XYZ file of C-alpha atoms in Angstrom:
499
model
C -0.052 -11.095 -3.627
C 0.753 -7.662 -5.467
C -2.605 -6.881 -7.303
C -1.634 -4.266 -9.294
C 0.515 -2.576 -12.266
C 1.567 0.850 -13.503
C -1.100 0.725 -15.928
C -3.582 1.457 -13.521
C -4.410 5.431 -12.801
C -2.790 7.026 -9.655
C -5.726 8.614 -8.025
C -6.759 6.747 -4.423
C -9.889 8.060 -3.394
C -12.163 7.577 0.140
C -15.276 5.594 -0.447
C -17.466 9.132 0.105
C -14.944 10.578 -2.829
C -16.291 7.915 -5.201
C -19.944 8.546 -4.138
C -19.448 12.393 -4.928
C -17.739 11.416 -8.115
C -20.441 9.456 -9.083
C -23.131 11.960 -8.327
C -20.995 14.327 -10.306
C -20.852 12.127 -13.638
C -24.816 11.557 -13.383
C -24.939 15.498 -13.044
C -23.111 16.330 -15.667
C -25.949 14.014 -17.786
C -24.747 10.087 -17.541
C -27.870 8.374 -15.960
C -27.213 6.258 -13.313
C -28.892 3.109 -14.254
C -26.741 3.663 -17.614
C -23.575 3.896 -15.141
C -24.973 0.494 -13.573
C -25.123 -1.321 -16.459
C -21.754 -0.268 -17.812
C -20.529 -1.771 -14.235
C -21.880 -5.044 -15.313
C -20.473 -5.470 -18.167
C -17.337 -4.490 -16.928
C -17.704 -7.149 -14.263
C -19.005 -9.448 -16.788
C -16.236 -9.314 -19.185
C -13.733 -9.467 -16.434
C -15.629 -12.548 -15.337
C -15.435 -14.648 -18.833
C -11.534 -13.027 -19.031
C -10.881 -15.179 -15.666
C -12.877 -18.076 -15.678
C -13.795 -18.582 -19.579
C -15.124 -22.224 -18.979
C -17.118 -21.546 -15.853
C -20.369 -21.744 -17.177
C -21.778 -21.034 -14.453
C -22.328 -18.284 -11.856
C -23.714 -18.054 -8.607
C -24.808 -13.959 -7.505
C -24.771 -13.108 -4.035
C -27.071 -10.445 -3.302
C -27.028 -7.785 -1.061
C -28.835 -4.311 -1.007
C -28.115 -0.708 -3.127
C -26.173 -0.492 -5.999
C -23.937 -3.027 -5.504
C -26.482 -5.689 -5.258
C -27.965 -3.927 -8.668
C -24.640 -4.629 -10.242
C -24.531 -8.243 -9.653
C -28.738 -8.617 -10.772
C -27.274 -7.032 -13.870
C -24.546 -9.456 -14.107
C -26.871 -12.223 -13.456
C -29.363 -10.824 -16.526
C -26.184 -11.160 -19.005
C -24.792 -14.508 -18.038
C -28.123 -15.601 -18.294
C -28.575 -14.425 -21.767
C -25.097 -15.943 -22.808
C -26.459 -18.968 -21.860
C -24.756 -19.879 -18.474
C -26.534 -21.588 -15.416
C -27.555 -18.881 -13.273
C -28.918 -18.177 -9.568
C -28.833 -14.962 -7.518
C -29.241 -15.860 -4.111
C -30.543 -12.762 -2.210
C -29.466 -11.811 1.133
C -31.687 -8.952 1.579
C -35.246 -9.036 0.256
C -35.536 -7.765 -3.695
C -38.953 -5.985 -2.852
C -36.296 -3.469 -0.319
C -34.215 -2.482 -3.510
C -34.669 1.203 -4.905
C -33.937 3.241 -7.191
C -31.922 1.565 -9.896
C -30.632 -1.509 -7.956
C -34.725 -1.983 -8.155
C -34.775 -1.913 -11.911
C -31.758 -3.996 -11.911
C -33.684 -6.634 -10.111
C -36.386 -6.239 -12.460
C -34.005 -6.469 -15.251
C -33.040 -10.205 -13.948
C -36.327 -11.021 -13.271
C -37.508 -10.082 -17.647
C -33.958 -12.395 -18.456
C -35.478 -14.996 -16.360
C -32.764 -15.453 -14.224
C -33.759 -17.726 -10.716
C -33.784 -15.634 -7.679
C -33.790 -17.705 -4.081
C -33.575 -16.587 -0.624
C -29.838 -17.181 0.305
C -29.933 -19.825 3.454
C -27.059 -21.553 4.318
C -27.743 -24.914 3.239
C -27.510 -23.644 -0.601
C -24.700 -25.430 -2.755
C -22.331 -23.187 -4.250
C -22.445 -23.804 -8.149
C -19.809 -21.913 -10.561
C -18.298 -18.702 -9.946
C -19.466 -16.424 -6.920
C -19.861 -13.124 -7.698
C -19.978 -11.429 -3.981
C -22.513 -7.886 -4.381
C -23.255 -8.006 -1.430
C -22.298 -4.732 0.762
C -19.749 -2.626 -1.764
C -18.375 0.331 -0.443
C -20.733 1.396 1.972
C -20.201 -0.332 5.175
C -19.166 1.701 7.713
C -19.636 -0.618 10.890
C -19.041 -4.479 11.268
C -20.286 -6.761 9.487
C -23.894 -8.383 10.931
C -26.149 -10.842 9.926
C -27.357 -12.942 8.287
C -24.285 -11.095 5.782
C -21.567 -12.626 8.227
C -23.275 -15.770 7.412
C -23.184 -15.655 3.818
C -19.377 -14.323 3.903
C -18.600 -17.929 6.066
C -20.457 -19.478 3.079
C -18.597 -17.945 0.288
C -15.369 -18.439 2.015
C -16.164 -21.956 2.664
C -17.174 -22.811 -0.882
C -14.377 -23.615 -2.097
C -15.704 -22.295 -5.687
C -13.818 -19.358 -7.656
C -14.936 -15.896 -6.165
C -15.426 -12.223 -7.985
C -15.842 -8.908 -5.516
C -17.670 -6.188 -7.016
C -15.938 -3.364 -6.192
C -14.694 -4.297 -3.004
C -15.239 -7.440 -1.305
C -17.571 -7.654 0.762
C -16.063 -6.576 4.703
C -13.522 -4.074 3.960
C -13.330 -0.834 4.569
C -12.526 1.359 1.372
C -11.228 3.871 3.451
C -8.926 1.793 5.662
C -8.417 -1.793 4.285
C -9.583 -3.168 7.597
C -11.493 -6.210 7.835
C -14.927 -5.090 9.501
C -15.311 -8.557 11.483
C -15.285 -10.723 8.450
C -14.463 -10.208 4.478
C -14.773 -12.450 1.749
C -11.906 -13.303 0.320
C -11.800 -13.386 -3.825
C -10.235 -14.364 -6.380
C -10.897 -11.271 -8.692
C -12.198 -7.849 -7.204
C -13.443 -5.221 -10.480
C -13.016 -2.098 -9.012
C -15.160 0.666 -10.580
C -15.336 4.705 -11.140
C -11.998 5.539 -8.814
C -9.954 3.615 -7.022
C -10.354 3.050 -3.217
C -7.390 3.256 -0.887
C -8.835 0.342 1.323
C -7.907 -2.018 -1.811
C -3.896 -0.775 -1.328
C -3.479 -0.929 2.202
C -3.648 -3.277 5.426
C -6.038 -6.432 5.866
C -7.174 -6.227 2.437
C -4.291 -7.025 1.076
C -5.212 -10.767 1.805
C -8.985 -10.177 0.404
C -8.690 -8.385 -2.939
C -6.786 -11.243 -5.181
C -6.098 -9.566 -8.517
C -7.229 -6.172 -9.134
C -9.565 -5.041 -12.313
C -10.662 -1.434 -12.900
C -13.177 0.268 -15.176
C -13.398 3.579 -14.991
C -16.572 3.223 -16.295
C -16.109 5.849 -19.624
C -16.238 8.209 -16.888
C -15.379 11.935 -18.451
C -11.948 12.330 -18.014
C -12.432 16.422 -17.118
C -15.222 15.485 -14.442
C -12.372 12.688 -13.044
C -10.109 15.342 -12.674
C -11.768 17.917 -11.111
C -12.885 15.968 -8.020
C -11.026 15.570 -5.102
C -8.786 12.468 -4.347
C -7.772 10.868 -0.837
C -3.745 9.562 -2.019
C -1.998 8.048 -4.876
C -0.219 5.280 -6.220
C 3.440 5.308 -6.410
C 4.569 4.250 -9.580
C 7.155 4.333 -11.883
C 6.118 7.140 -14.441
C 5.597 9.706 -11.696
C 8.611 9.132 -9.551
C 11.637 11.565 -9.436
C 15.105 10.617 -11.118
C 18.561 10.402 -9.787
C 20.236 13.273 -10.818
C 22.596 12.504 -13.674
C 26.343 12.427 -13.168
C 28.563 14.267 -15.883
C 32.510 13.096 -16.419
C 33.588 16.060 -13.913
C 31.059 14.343 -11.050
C 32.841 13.678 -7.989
C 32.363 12.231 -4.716
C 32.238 15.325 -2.781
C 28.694 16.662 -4.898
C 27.078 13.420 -3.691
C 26.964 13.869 0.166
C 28.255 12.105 3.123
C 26.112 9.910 4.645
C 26.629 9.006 8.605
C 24.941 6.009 9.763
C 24.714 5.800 13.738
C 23.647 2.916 15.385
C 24.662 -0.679 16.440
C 25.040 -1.191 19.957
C 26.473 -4.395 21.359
C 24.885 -7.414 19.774
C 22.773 -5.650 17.114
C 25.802 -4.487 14.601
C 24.776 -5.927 12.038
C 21.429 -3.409 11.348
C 23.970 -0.246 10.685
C 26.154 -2.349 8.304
C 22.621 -2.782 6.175
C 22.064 0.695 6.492
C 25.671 1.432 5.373
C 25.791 -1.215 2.632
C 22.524 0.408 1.353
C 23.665 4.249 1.537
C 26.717 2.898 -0.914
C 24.813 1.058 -3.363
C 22.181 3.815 -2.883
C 24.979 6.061 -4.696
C 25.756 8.734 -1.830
C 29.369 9.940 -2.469
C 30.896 8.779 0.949
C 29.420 6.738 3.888
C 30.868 6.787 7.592
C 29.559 4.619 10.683
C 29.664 5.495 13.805
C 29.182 2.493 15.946
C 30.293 0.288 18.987
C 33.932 -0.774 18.990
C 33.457 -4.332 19.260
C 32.285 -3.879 15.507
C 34.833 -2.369 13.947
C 36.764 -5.071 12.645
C 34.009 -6.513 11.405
C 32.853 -3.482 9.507
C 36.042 -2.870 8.063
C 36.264 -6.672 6.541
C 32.688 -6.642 5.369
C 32.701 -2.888 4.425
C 36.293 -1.727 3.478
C 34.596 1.646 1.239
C 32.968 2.912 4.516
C 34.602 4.598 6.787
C 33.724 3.286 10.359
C 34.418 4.972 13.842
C 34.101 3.723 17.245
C 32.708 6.132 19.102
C 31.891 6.087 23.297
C 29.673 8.991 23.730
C 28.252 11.938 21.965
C 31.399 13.930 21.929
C 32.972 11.987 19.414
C 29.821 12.715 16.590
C 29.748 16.627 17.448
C 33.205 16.962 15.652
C 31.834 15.527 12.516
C 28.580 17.136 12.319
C 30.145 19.858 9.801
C 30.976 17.046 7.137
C 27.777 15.599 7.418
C 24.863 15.756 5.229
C 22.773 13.262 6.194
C 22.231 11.238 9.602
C 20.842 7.943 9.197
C 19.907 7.334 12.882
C 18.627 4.188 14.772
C 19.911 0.423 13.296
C 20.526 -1.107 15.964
C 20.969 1.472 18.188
C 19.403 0.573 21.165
C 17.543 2.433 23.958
C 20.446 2.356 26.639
C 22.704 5.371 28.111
C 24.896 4.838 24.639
C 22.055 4.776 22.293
C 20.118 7.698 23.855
C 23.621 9.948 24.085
C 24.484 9.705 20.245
C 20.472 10.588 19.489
C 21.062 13.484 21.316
C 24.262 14.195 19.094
C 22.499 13.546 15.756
C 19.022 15.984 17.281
C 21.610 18.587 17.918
C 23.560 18.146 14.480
C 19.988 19.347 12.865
C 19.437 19.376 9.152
C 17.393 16.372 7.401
C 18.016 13.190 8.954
C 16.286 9.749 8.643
C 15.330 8.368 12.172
C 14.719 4.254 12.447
C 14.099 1.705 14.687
C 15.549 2.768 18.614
C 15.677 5.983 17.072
C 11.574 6.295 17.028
C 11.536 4.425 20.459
C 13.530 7.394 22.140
C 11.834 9.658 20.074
C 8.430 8.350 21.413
C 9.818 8.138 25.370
C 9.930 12.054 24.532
C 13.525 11.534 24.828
C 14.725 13.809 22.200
C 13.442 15.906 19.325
C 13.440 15.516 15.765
C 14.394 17.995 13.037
C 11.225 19.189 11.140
C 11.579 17.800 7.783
C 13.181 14.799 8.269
C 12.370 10.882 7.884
C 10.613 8.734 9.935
C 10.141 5.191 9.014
C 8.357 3.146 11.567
C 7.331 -0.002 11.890
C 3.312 -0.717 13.306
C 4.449 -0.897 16.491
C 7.068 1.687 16.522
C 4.504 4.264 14.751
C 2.120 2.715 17.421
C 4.019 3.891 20.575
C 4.704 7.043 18.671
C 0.534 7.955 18.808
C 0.129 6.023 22.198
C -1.804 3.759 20.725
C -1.847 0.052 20.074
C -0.923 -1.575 17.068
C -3.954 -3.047 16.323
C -5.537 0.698 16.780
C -2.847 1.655 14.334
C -3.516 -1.050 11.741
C -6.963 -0.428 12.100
C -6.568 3.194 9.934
C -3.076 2.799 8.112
C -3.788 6.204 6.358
C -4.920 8.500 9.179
C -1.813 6.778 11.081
C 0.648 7.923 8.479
C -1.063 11.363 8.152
C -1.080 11.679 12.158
C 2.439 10.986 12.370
C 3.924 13.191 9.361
C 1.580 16.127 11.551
C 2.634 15.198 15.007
C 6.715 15.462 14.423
C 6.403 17.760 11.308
C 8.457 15.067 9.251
C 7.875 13.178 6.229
C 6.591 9.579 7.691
C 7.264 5.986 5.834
C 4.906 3.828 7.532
C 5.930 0.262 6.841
C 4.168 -2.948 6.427
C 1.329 -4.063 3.695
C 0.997 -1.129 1.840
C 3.275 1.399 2.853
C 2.419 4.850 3.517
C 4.784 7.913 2.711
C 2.551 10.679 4.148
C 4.100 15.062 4.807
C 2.724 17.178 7.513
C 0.253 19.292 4.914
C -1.770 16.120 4.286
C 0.016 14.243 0.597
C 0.043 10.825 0.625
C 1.508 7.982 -1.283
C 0.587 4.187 -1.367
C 2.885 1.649 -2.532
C 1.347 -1.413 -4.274
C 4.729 -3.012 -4.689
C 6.744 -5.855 -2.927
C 6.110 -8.994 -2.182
C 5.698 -11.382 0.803
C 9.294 -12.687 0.406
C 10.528 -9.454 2.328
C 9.098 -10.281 5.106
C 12.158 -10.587 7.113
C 14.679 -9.016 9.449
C 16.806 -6.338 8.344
C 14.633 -5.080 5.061
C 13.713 -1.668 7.185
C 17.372 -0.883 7.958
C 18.163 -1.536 4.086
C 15.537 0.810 3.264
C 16.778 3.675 5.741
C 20.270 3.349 4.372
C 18.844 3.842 0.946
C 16.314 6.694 1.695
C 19.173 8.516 3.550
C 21.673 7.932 0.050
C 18.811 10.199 -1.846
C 19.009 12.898 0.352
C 22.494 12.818 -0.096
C 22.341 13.182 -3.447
C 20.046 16.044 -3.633
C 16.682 14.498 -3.439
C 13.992 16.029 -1.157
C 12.986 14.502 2.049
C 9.846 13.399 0.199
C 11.267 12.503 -2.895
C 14.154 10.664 -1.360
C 10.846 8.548 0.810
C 8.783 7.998 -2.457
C 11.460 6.759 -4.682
C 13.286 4.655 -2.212
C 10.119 3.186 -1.074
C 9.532 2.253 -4.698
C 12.956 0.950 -5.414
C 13.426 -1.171 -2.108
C 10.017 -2.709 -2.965
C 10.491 -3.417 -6.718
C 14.118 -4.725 -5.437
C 12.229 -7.192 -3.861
C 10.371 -8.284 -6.109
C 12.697 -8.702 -8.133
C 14.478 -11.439 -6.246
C 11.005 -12.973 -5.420
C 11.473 -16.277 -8.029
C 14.147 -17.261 -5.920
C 11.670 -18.387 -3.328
C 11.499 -17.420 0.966
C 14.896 -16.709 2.751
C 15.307 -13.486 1.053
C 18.133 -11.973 3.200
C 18.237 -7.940 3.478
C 21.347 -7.833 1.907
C 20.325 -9.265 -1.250
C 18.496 -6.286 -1.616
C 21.359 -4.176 -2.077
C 22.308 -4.752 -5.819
C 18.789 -5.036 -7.141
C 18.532 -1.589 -5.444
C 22.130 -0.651 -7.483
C 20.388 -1.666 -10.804
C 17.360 -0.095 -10.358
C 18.410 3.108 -9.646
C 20.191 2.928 -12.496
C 17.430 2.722 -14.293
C 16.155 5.405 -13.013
C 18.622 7.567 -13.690
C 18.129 11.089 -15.468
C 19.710 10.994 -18.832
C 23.186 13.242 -19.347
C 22.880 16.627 -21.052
């Protein structure tokens, strides 16, 4: 489920960002307990916003600050009126600080406070406070418990902050997560909401900055951002005199026997993508095909490496890997495009040669694995990988000196001196074959045109996931090629206006 819009701010920031951002508003003369209880009526408001007629609510109590929050939330749906309990997980008399005068708050407001136990019937709305942003190893109990129980309900759930389980630094799921309904994010934004496991946790996304000083936001330090819309680069106009010569030729190289289908993507992509001219260079057996399907590209069978070195001069830009398998052929045209040099976009068998230390790619380019691919590509396993999406992505861009697009739930666009970029967009229809070989094809048509290797990654990431979207109401079966006119449209949208 996407979870978020462009109206939301663009900083991501690690959970020990928000913690020094927080210290830093209540230094600069915001009390903390006043911070608290603007949380909780943040959380509040978002709560009668969602569930209007709920009437009741049911807190789930943890320790710290985030268990403060959700007494405070208990003290004002008391006072509206609502049927209230706060079951506590960890003993009230533990609380300090101002999760303790939180407690005390609910206590004056009269709200009921029980000892969580299992056997408790959920009543009303959940409101999960019981871990926040904190948690830095697995879950334990008795909070594993009580995360069973929530999920189990059956009843409507609110996170505060984050629910309770994932890592705001990763997205992982620490053992076990409760899964909500409504998360209200507060101060910054975490990256762990954005990325990975979490993806299935969060439900729809709130934020409250809290009236947080917009100076003091800005001077602090931030982990990533959000791609959006607002922020992205444009395509560069085209005046009457525009040709096809100014907007690159684009070589796609891949599709060995059996798998010709991934380079047309790619080439059907780099057209609709706008570069100027498109070429494949692929097995002979697909020729005919490609020519039928494709008449605008220009398609070559080619037998070995020879065959690419005389059109390395007319290139400029290599999309590398559809299909291109990890045999004698594949491996002998990688070695053409590594020796061609300039900034290429390497894919699929591409990244699998590239991780057998095969071959070398130029610094600068585009990478855009897959988990598994980017997993061979650190010797690690995927699970390792998905584990730390961000420091993956960051590793990666470091390792090869290349701009990296690390694909999946969330997707990462991350350059070797440490920027990165989430993408919140897409949808669970694209979940399919061929979407990655789309995207190459449409990455490499930026370049083309003039776009940097990181602007070309951030803008077609954005586009091939709003493109998506897009086509989302027509239900599963998406094919990749259905992708390639939404892409079309969009971009012109995006477009730079003509002088």
């Amino acid at each position: 489920m996407r979870h978020s819009s462009d109206d939301l701010p663009l900083a991501l920031y690690s959970a020990a960002q928000v913690r020094a951002l927080d210290g830093a508003l209540i230094a600069a003369g915001t009390p903390g307990f006043e911070l608290m209880q603007r949380a909780a009526h943040a959380i509040w408001r978002a709560l009668r916003r969602e569930w209007p007629e709920a009437g009741a609510v049911t807190v789930l109590a943890g320790r710290g600050n985030n268990a403060g929050d959700g007494y405070l939330v208990a003290a004002l749906a008391q006072r509206a009126g609502w049927q209230v309990r706060v079951l506590a997980v960890s003993e009230p008399q533990r609380l300090q600080g101002d999760a303790a005068l939180a407690y005390e708050e609910a206590r004056a407001a009269g709200v009921e406070i029980l000892p969580w136990q299992a056997e408790a019937e959920p009543r009303g709305v959940l409101v999960d406070a019981l871990l926040g942003t904190g948690l830095a190893g697995e879950v334990h109990e008795p909070y594993a418990l009580a995360i069973d129980w929530i999920n189990r309900s059956g009843q409507p759930v609110l996170a505060v902050d984050i629910p309770s389980g994932i890592c705001a630094d990763s997205g992982q799921v620490l053992g076990r997560a409760v899964t909500a309904q409504l998360t209200v994010t507060l101060i910054g934004l975490k990256i762990g909401l954005f990325v990975g496991q979490a993806l299935d946790h969060v439900g729809r996304l709130v934020f409250d900055d809290l009236q947080a000083d917009s100076e003091i936001v800005a001077s602090e330090p931030f982990m990533a951002q959000r791609l959006a819309g607002a922020a992205l680069p444009r395509v560069a106009s085209r005046q009457p005199t525009t040709h096809k010569g100014q907007l690159g030729h684009l070589l796609v190289v891949g599709g060995d026997q059996g798998t010709g289908g991934a380079a047309l993507l790619s080439a059907q992509s780099a057209l609709r993508g706008g570069a100027g001219m498109v070429s494949l260079a692929t097995r002979a057996e697909h020729i005919g095909a490609a020519q039928t399907r494709l008449p605008e590209v220009m398609s070559l069978a080619v037998a070995s490496a020879n065959q690419l070195h005389a059109l390395a001069d007319k290139i400029s830009v290599w999309v590398v890997g559809p299909g291109l398998g990890q045999g004698a052929w594949g491996r002998s045209l990688l070695s053409a495009a590594a020796a061609a040099g300039g900034v290429q976009v390497w894919d699929a068998d591409a990244l699998n040669l590239l991780a057998a230390d095969n071959v070398r790619i130029a610094r600068g380019s585009v990478i855009t694995p897959h988990p598994g691919e980017a997993a061979r590509l650190l010797g690690i396993s995927t699970a390792e990988l998905q584990a730390d999406r961000p420091a993956a992505a960051r590793a990666l861009a470091r390792r090869y000196e290349v701009v990296c697009v690390l694909k999946g739930a969330g997707t990462l666009i991350a350059d070797p001196t440490g920027r990165l970029l989430v993408c919140d967009r897409g949808d669970p229809v694209m979940a399919g074959a061929g979407l990655g070989d789309v995207l190459a094809g449409l990455i490499g048509a930026l370049i083309a045109q003039g776009c940097s290797a990181w602007q070309a990654a951030a803008l077609g990431v954005w586009v091939h996931a709003c493109a998506g979207e897009s086509l989302a109401h027509k239900g599963n079966g998406l094919a990749a090629s259905d992708l390639c006119d939404a892409i079309r449209h969009l971009l012109q949208e995006r477009a730079a206006c003509r002088n």
